[in-house]
Coordinates of N, CA and C in Angstrom, one line a residue:
M1 N 19.4 -50.8 -33.4 CA 20.2 -49.8 -32.8 C 19.9 -48.5 -33.6
F2 N 19.9 -47.4 -32.8 CA 19.6 -46.1 -33.4 C 20.7 -45.2 -33.0
I3 N 21.2 -44.5 -34.0 CA 22.4 -43.6 -33.8 C 21.9 -42.2 -34.3
L4 N 22.2 -41.2 -33.4 CA 21.9 -39.9 -33.7 C 23.2 -39.0 -33.6
S5 N 23.4 -38.3 -34.6 CA 24.6 -37.4 -34.5 C 24.2 -36.0 -34.5
V6 N 24.8 -35.2 -33.6 CA 24.4 -33.8 -33.4 C 25.7 -33.0 -33.4
K7 N 25.7 -31.9 -34.2 CA 26.8 -31.0 -34.2 C 26.8 -30.0 -33.1
K8 N 27.9 -29.5 -32.7 CA 28.0 -28.6 -31.6 C 27.2 -27.3 -31.9
T9 N 27.1 -26.9 -33.1 CA 26.3 -25.7 -33.4 C 24.8 -26.0 -33.1
Q10 N 24.3 -27.2 -33.4 CA 22.9 -27.5 -33.1 C 22.6 -27.5 -31.6
I11 N 23.6 -28.0 -30.8 CA 23.4 -28.0 -29.4 C 23.4 -26.6 -28.9
K12 N 24.3 -25.7 -29.4 CA 24.3 -24.3 -28.9 C 23.0 -23.6 -29.3
R13 N 22.5 -23.9 -30.5 CA 21.3 -23.3 -31.0 C 20.1 -23.7 -30.1
A14 N 20.1 -25.0 -29.8 CA 19.0 -25.5 -28.9 C 19.0 -24.9 -27.5
L15 N 20.2 -24.8 -27.0 CA 20.4 -24.2 -25.6 C 20.0 -22.7 -25.7
L16 N 20.4 -22.0 -26.7 CA 20.0 -20.6 -26.9 C 18.5 -20.4 -27.0
I17 N 17.9 -21.2 -27.8 CA 16.4 -21.2 -27.9 C 15.7 -21.5 -26.6
T18 N 16.2 -22.5 -25.9 CA 15.7 -22.8 -24.5 C 15.8 -21.7 -23.6
A19 N 17.0 -21.0 -23.6 CA 17.2 -19.9 -22.7 C 16.3 -18.7 -23.0
V20 N 16.1 -18.4 -24.3 CA 15.2 -17.3 -24.7 C 13.8 -17.6 -24.2
I21 N 13.3 -18.9 -24.4 CA 12.0 -19.2 -24.0 C 11.8 -19.1 -22.5
A22 N 12.8 -19.6 -21.8 CA 12.7 -19.5 -20.3 C 12.7 -18.1 -19.8
A23 N 13.6 -17.2 -20.4 CA 13.6 -15.8 -20.1 C 12.2 -15.1 -20.4
A24 N 11.6 -15.5 -21.5 CA 10.3 -14.9 -21.9 C 9.3 -15.4 -20.9
A25 N 9.3 -16.6 -20.5 CA 8.3 -17.1 -19.5 C 8.5 -16.4 -18.2
V26 N 9.7 -16.2 -17.7 CA 9.9 -15.5 -16.5 C 9.4 -14.1 -16.6
L27 N 9.7 -13.4 -17.7 CA 9.2 -12.0 -17.9 C 7.7 -12.0 -17.9
L28 N 7.1 -12.9 -18.6 CA 5.6 -12.9 -18.6 C 5.0 -13.1 -17.2
F29 N 5.7 -14.0 -16.4 CA 5.2 -14.3 -15.1 C 5.3 -13.1 -14.2
V30 N 6.4 -12.4 -14.3 CA 6.7 -11.2 -13.5 C 5.7 -10.1 -13.8
L31 N 5.4 -9.9 -15.1 CA 4.6 -8.8 -15.6 C 3.1 -9.1 -15.4
Y32 N 2.7 -10.4 -15.6 CA 1.2 -10.7 -15.7 C 0.7 -11.7 -14.7
G33 N 1.6 -12.6 -14.3 CA 1.1 -13.8 -13.6 C 1.3 -13.7 -12.1
R34 N 2.0 -12.7 -11.6 CA 2.3 -12.6 -10.2 C 1.0 -12.2 -9.4
K35 N 0.8 -12.9 -8.3 CA -0.3 -12.5 -7.4 C 0.2 -11.6 -6.4
D36 N -0.2 -10.4 -6.4 CA 0.2 -9.4 -5.5 C -0.8 -9.2 -4.3
S37 N -0.3 -9.1 -3.1 CA -1.3 -9.0 -2.0 C -1.7 -7.6 -1.8
S38 N -1.3 -6.6 -2.6 CA -1.7 -5.2 -2.4 C -3.1 -5.0 -3.0
P39 N -3.8 -4.0 -2.5 CA -5.1 -3.8 -3.0 C -5.1 -3.4 -4.4
A40 N -6.2 -3.5 -5.1 CA -6.2 -3.1 -6.5 C -6.1 -1.6 -6.5
A41 N -5.6 -1.0 -7.6 CA -5.5 0.4 -7.7 C -6.8 1.1 -7.6
K42 N -7.9 0.4 -7.9 CA -9.3 1.0 -7.7 C -10.2 -0.1 -7.1
S43 N -10.9 0.2 -6.1 CA -11.8 -0.7 -5.5 C -13.2 -0.8 -6.2
A44 N -14.0 -1.8 -5.8 CA -15.3 -1.9 -6.4 C -16.2 -0.7 -6.2
D45 N -16.0 0.0 -5.1 CA -16.8 1.1 -4.8 C -16.2 2.4 -5.4
G46 N -15.2 2.3 -6.2 CA -14.6 3.5 -6.9 C -13.5 4.2 -6.2
I47 N -13.1 3.7 -5.0 CA -11.9 4.4 -4.3 C -10.6 4.0 -5.0
V48 N -9.9 5.1 -5.4 CA -8.6 4.9 -6.0 C -7.5 4.9 -4.9
F49 N -6.7 3.8 -4.9 CA -5.7 3.7 -3.9 C -4.3 4.1 -4.3
R50 N -4.1 4.6 -5.5 CA -2.8 5.0 -5.9 C -2.3 6.1 -5.1
A51 N -1.0 6.0 -4.7 CA -0.3 7.1 -3.8 C 1.2 7.2 -4.1
E52 N 1.5 7.1 -5.3 CA 3.0 7.2 -5.7 C 3.6 8.6 -5.5
N53 N 2.7 9.6 -5.7 CA 3.3 10.9 -5.7 C 2.3 11.8 -4.9
E54 N 2.7 13.0 -4.7 CA 1.9 14.0 -3.8 C 0.5 14.2 -4.4
E55 N 0.4 14.3 -5.7 CA -0.9 14.5 -6.3 C -1.8 13.3 -6.0
E56 N -1.3 12.1 -6.2 CA -2.2 10.9 -5.9 C -2.5 10.8 -4.5
R57 N -1.6 11.1 -3.6 CA -1.9 11.1 -2.1 C -3.0 12.1 -1.8
Q58 N -2.9 13.3 -2.3 CA -3.9 14.3 -2.0 C -5.3 13.9 -2.6
S59 N -5.2 13.3 -3.8 CA -6.5 12.8 -4.4 C -7.1 11.7 -3.6
F60 N -6.3 10.8 -3.1 CA -6.8 9.8 -2.2 C -7.5 10.4 -1.0
I61 N -6.9 11.3 -0.3 CA -7.4 11.9 0.9 C -8.8 12.6 0.5
S62 N -8.8 13.3 -0.6 CA -10.0 14.1 -0.9 C -11.2 13.2 -1.3
Q63 N -11.0 11.9 -1.6 CA -12.1 11.0 -1.9 C -13.0 10.8 -0.7
F64 N -12.5 11.0 0.5 CA -13.3 10.8 1.7 C -13.8 12.1 2.2
G65 N -13.6 13.2 1.5 CA -14.1 14.5 1.9 C -13.1 15.3 2.8
W66 N -11.9 14.8 3.0 CA -11.0 15.5 3.8 C -10.2 16.5 3.0
K67 N -9.8 17.6 3.7 CA -8.8 18.5 3.1 C -7.6 18.4 4.0
A68 N -6.4 18.4 3.4 CA -5.2 18.3 4.2 C -4.2 19.3 3.7
D69 N -3.3 19.7 4.6 CA -2.2 20.6 4.2 C -1.5 19.9 3.0
A70 N -0.9 20.8 2.1 CA -0.2 20.3 0.9 C 1.0 19.6 1.2
E71 N 1.7 19.9 2.3 CA 2.9 19.2 2.7 C 2.7 18.3 3.8
P72 N 3.2 17.1 3.8 CA 3.1 16.2 5.0 C 3.7 16.7 6.2
V73 N 3.1 16.4 7.4 CA 3.7 16.7 8.6 C 4.9 15.8 8.9
E74 N 4.8 14.6 8.4 CA 5.9 13.6 8.6 C 5.8 12.5 7.5
V75 N 7.0 12.0 7.1 CA 7.1 10.9 6.3 C 8.1 10.0 6.9
T76 N 7.7 8.7 7.2 CA 8.6 7.8 7.9 C 8.4 6.4 7.4
E77 N 9.4 5.6 7.6 CA 9.3 4.2 7.3 C 8.8 3.4 8.5
V78 N 7.8 2.5 8.3 CA 7.2 1.7 9.3 C 7.4 0.3 9.0
F79 N 7.8 -0.5 10.0 CA 7.9 -2.0 9.8 C 6.7 -2.6 10.4
I80 N 6.0 -3.4 9.5 CA 4.8 -4.1 10.0 C 5.3 -5.5 10.5
P81 N 5.1 -5.7 11.8 CA 5.8 -6.9 12.4 C 5.2 -8.2 11.9
E82 N 6.0 -9.3 12.0 CA 5.6 -10.6 11.5 C 4.4 -11.1 12.4
E83 N 4.5 -10.8 13.7 CA 3.5 -11.2 14.7 C 2.8 -10.0 15.2
F84 N 1.5 -9.9 15.2 CA 0.8 -8.7 15.7 C 0.5 -8.9 17.2
D85 N 0.8 -7.8 17.9 CA 0.5 -7.8 19.3 C -1.0 -7.2 19.4
E86 N -1.4 -7.0 20.6 CA -2.8 -6.6 20.8 C -3.1 -5.2 20.1
V87 N -2.1 -4.3 20.2 CA -2.2 -3.0 19.6 C -2.4 -3.1 18.1
Y88 N -1.5 -3.9 17.5 CA -1.6 -4.1 16.0 C -2.9 -4.8 15.6
E89 N -3.3 -5.7 16.4 CA -4.6 -6.4 16.1 C -5.8 -5.4 16.1
Q90 N -5.8 -4.5 17.1 CA -6.8 -3.5 17.2 C -6.7 -2.5 16.0
Y91 N -5.5 -2.1 15.6 CA -5.3 -1.2 14.5 C -5.8 -1.9 13.2
N92 N -5.5 -3.2 13.1 CA -5.9 -3.9 11.9 C -7.4 -4.1 11.8
D93 N -8.0 -4.2 13.0 CA -9.5 -4.2 13.0 C -10.1 -3.0 12.4
I94 N -9.5 -1.8 12.7 CA -9.9 -0.6 12.1 C -9.8 -0.6 10.6
Q95 N -8.6 -1.2 10.2 CA -8.4 -1.3 8.7 C -9.5 -2.2 8.1
K96 N -9.7 -3.3 8.7 CA -10.7 -4.2 8.1 C -12.1 -3.7 8.1
K97 N -12.6 -3.2 9.3 CA -13.9 -2.7 9.4 C -14.2 -1.4 8.7
D98 N -13.3 -0.4 8.9 CA -13.5 1.0 8.4 C -13.0 1.2 7.0
N99 N -11.9 0.5 6.7 CA -11.3 0.8 5.4 C -11.4 -0.3 4.4
G100 N -11.8 -1.5 4.8 CA -11.9 -2.6 3.9 C -10.5 -3.1 3.5
L101 N -9.5 -2.9 4.3 CA -8.1 -3.3 4.0 C -7.7 -4.3 5.1
D102 N -6.5 -4.9 4.9 CA -6.0 -5.9 5.9 C -4.5 -5.9 5.9
L103 N -3.9 -5.4 7.0 CA -2.5 -5.3 7.1 C -1.8 -6.6 7.3
S104 N -2.5 -7.6 7.6 CA -1.9 -8.9 7.9 C -1.2 -9.5 6.6
K105 N -1.6 -9.0 5.4 CA -1.0 -9.3 4.2 C 0.4 -8.8 4.0
Y106 N 0.7 -7.8 4.9 CA 2.0 -7.1 4.8 C 2.9 -7.4 6.0
K107 N 2.6 -8.4 6.7 CA 3.5 -8.8 7.8 C 4.9 -8.9 7.3
G108 N 5.9 -8.3 8.1 CA 7.3 -8.4 7.7 C 7.7 -7.4 6.7
K109 N 6.8 -6.5 6.2 CA 7.2 -5.6 5.2 C 7.5 -4.2 5.8
R110 N 8.3 -3.5 5.1 CA 8.5 -2.0 5.4 C 7.6 -1.2 4.5
V111 N 6.9 -0.3 5.1 CA 6.0 0.6 4.3 C 6.3 2.0 4.7
K112 N 5.8 3.0 3.9 CA 6.0 4.4 4.3 C 4.7 4.9 4.9
R113 N 4.8 5.7 5.9 CA 3.7 6.4 6.5 C 3.8 7.9 6.2
W114 N 2.8 8.4 5.5 CA 2.6 9.8 5.2 C 1.6 10.3 6.1
T115 N 2.0 11.4 6.9 CA 1.1 12.0 7.8 C 0.8 13.4 7.4
Y116 N -0.5 13.8 7.3 CA -0.9 15.1 6.9 C -1.8 15.7 8.0
A117 N -1.8 17.0 8.1 CA -2.7 17.7 9.0 C -4.1 17.9 8.2
V118 N -5.2 17.5 8.9 CA -6.5 17.6 8.3 C -7.0 19.0 8.7
T119 N -7.5 19.8 7.7 CA -7.9 21.1 8.0 C -9.5 21.3 8.0
N120 N -10.2 20.3 7.8 CA -11.7 20.4 7.8 C -12.4 19.4 8.6
Y121 N -11.8 18.9 9.7 CA -12.4 17.9 10.5 C -13.5 18.6 11.4
P122 N -14.8 18.1 11.4 CA -15.8 18.7 12.1 C -15.5 19.0 13.6
G123 N -15.6 20.3 14.0 CA -15.3 20.7 15.3 C -13.8 21.1 15.5
Y124 N -13.0 20.9 14.5 CA -11.6 21.2 14.6 C -11.1 22.1 13.4
E125 N -12.1 22.7 12.7 CA -11.7 23.5 11.5 C -10.7 24.6 11.8
N126 N -10.7 25.2 13.0 CA -9.8 26.3 13.3 C -8.6 25.9 14.0
S127 N -8.4 24.6 14.0 CA -7.2 24.0 14.7 C -6.6 22.9 13.9
S128 N -5.9 23.2 12.9 CA -5.3 22.1 12.0 C -4.1 21.4 12.7
D129 N -3.8 21.8 13.9 CA -2.7 21.1 14.6 C -3.2 19.8 15.3
C130 N -4.5 19.6 15.4 CA -5.1 18.5 16.2 C -5.4 17.2 15.5
V131 N -5.8 17.3 14.2 CA -6.3 16.1 13.5 C -5.3 15.8 12.4
R132 N -5.0 14.5 12.3 CA -4.1 14.0 11.3 C -4.7 12.9 10.5
I133 N -4.2 12.7 9.2 CA -4.6 11.5 8.4 C -3.3 10.8 8.1
N134 N -3.2 9.5 8.4 CA -2.0 8.7 8.1 C -2.3 7.8 7.0
L135 N -1.4 7.8 6.0 CA -1.5 6.9 4.9 C -0.4 5.9 4.9
L136 N -0.7 4.6 5.0 CA 0.4 3.6 4.9 C 0.5 3.2 3.4
V137 N 1.6 3.4 2.8 CA 1.8 3.1 1.4 C 2.9 2.1 1.1
Y138 N 2.5 1.1 0.3 CA 3.4 0.0 -0.1 C 3.3 -0.1 -1.6
S139 N 4.4 -0.1 -2.3 CA 4.5 -0.2 -3.8 C 3.5 0.8 -4.5
G140 N 3.5 2.0 -3.9 CA 2.7 3.0 -4.6 C 1.2 3.0 -4.4
L141 N 0.7 2.1 -3.5 CA -0.7 2.0 -3.2 C -0.9 2.1 -1.7
V142 N -2.1 2.8 -1.3 CA -2.4 2.9 0.1 C -2.9 1.5 0.5
I143 N -2.3 1.0 1.6 CA -2.7 -0.3 2.1 C -3.4 -0.2 3.5
G144 N -3.4 1.0 4.1 CA -4.0 1.2 5.4 C -3.8 2.6 5.8
G145 N -4.4 2.9 7.0 CA -4.2 4.2 7.5 C -5.4 4.6 8.4
D146 N -5.4 5.9 8.9 CA -6.4 6.3 9.8 C -6.5 7.8 9.8
V147 N -7.6 8.3 10.4 CA -7.7 9.7 10.8 C -7.7 9.7 12.3
C148 N -6.9 10.6 12.9 CA -6.8 10.6 14.4 C -6.6 12.0 14.9
S149 N -6.8 12.1 16.2 CA -6.6 13.3 16.9 C -5.3 13.1 17.7
V150 N -4.5 14.1 17.8 CA -3.2 14.0 18.5 C -3.4 14.5 20.0
E151 N -4.6 14.8 20.4 CA -4.9 15.3 21.7 C -4.9 14.1 22.7
M152 N -4.7 14.4 23.9 CA -4.5 13.3 25.0 C -5.7 12.4 25.0
D153 N -6.9 12.9 24.9 CA -8.1 12.1 24.9 C -8.7 12.0 23.5
G154 N -7.8 11.8 22.5 CA -8.2 11.8 21.1 C -9.0 10.7 20.6
F155 N -9.1 10.5 19.3 CA -9.8 9.5 18.6 C -9.0 8.9 17.5
M156 N -9.5 7.8 17.0 CA -8.9 7.2 15.8 C -10.0 6.4 15.1
H157 N -10.1 6.6 13.8 CA -11.0 5.8 13.0 C -10.5 5.7 11.6
G158 N -11.2 5.0 10.7 CA -10.8 4.8 9.3 C -10.9 6.1 8.5
F159 N -10.7 6.0 7.2 CA -10.7 7.1 6.3 C -12.1 7.8 6.2
T160 N -13.1 7.0 6.4 CA -14.5 7.5 6.1 C -14.8 8.7 7.0
R161 N -15.4 9.7 6.5 CA -15.8 10.9 7.2 C -16.9 10.6 8.2
V162 N -16.7 11.0 9.4 CA -17.7 10.8 10.5 C -18.8 11.8 10.5
A163 N -19.9 11.5 10.9 CA -21.0 12.5 11.0 C -20.7 13.5 12.1
G164 N -21.0 14.7 11.9 CA -20.7 15.7 12.9 C -20.8 17.1 12.6

């Protein structure tokens, strides 16, 4: 027969040590081990996706050769639906093909859309009311967006500058 005697202070000390170790493990997981579905802050081809403040958003836009007004035309919250309809599928195809991004990773999330007037779009240089760039931002990173015309027979494409 084996008898073990333990004092209350030893139990309290063991519980405290266990709690500290568990808290440290959770903290390390949150800081380093979490797999985030957002794009890296910088892509392999050098594109920086950070967009936490106005300077970073303007810097993101300029990476593609666009010039935009300093103030956004609109800032709004957008809900990315759990199920994509045909319109969202087509929009996500633009993200995948033109931008190398995928909105399906953000289904069910609320994101911010920052809309700016583009001032140097070929053929529209004298009409900054017609062309917009939309940035979809989640957790301080651009996760999608487009360049589009607000005209009735307008256009929409990814961030990359078109020949013209």
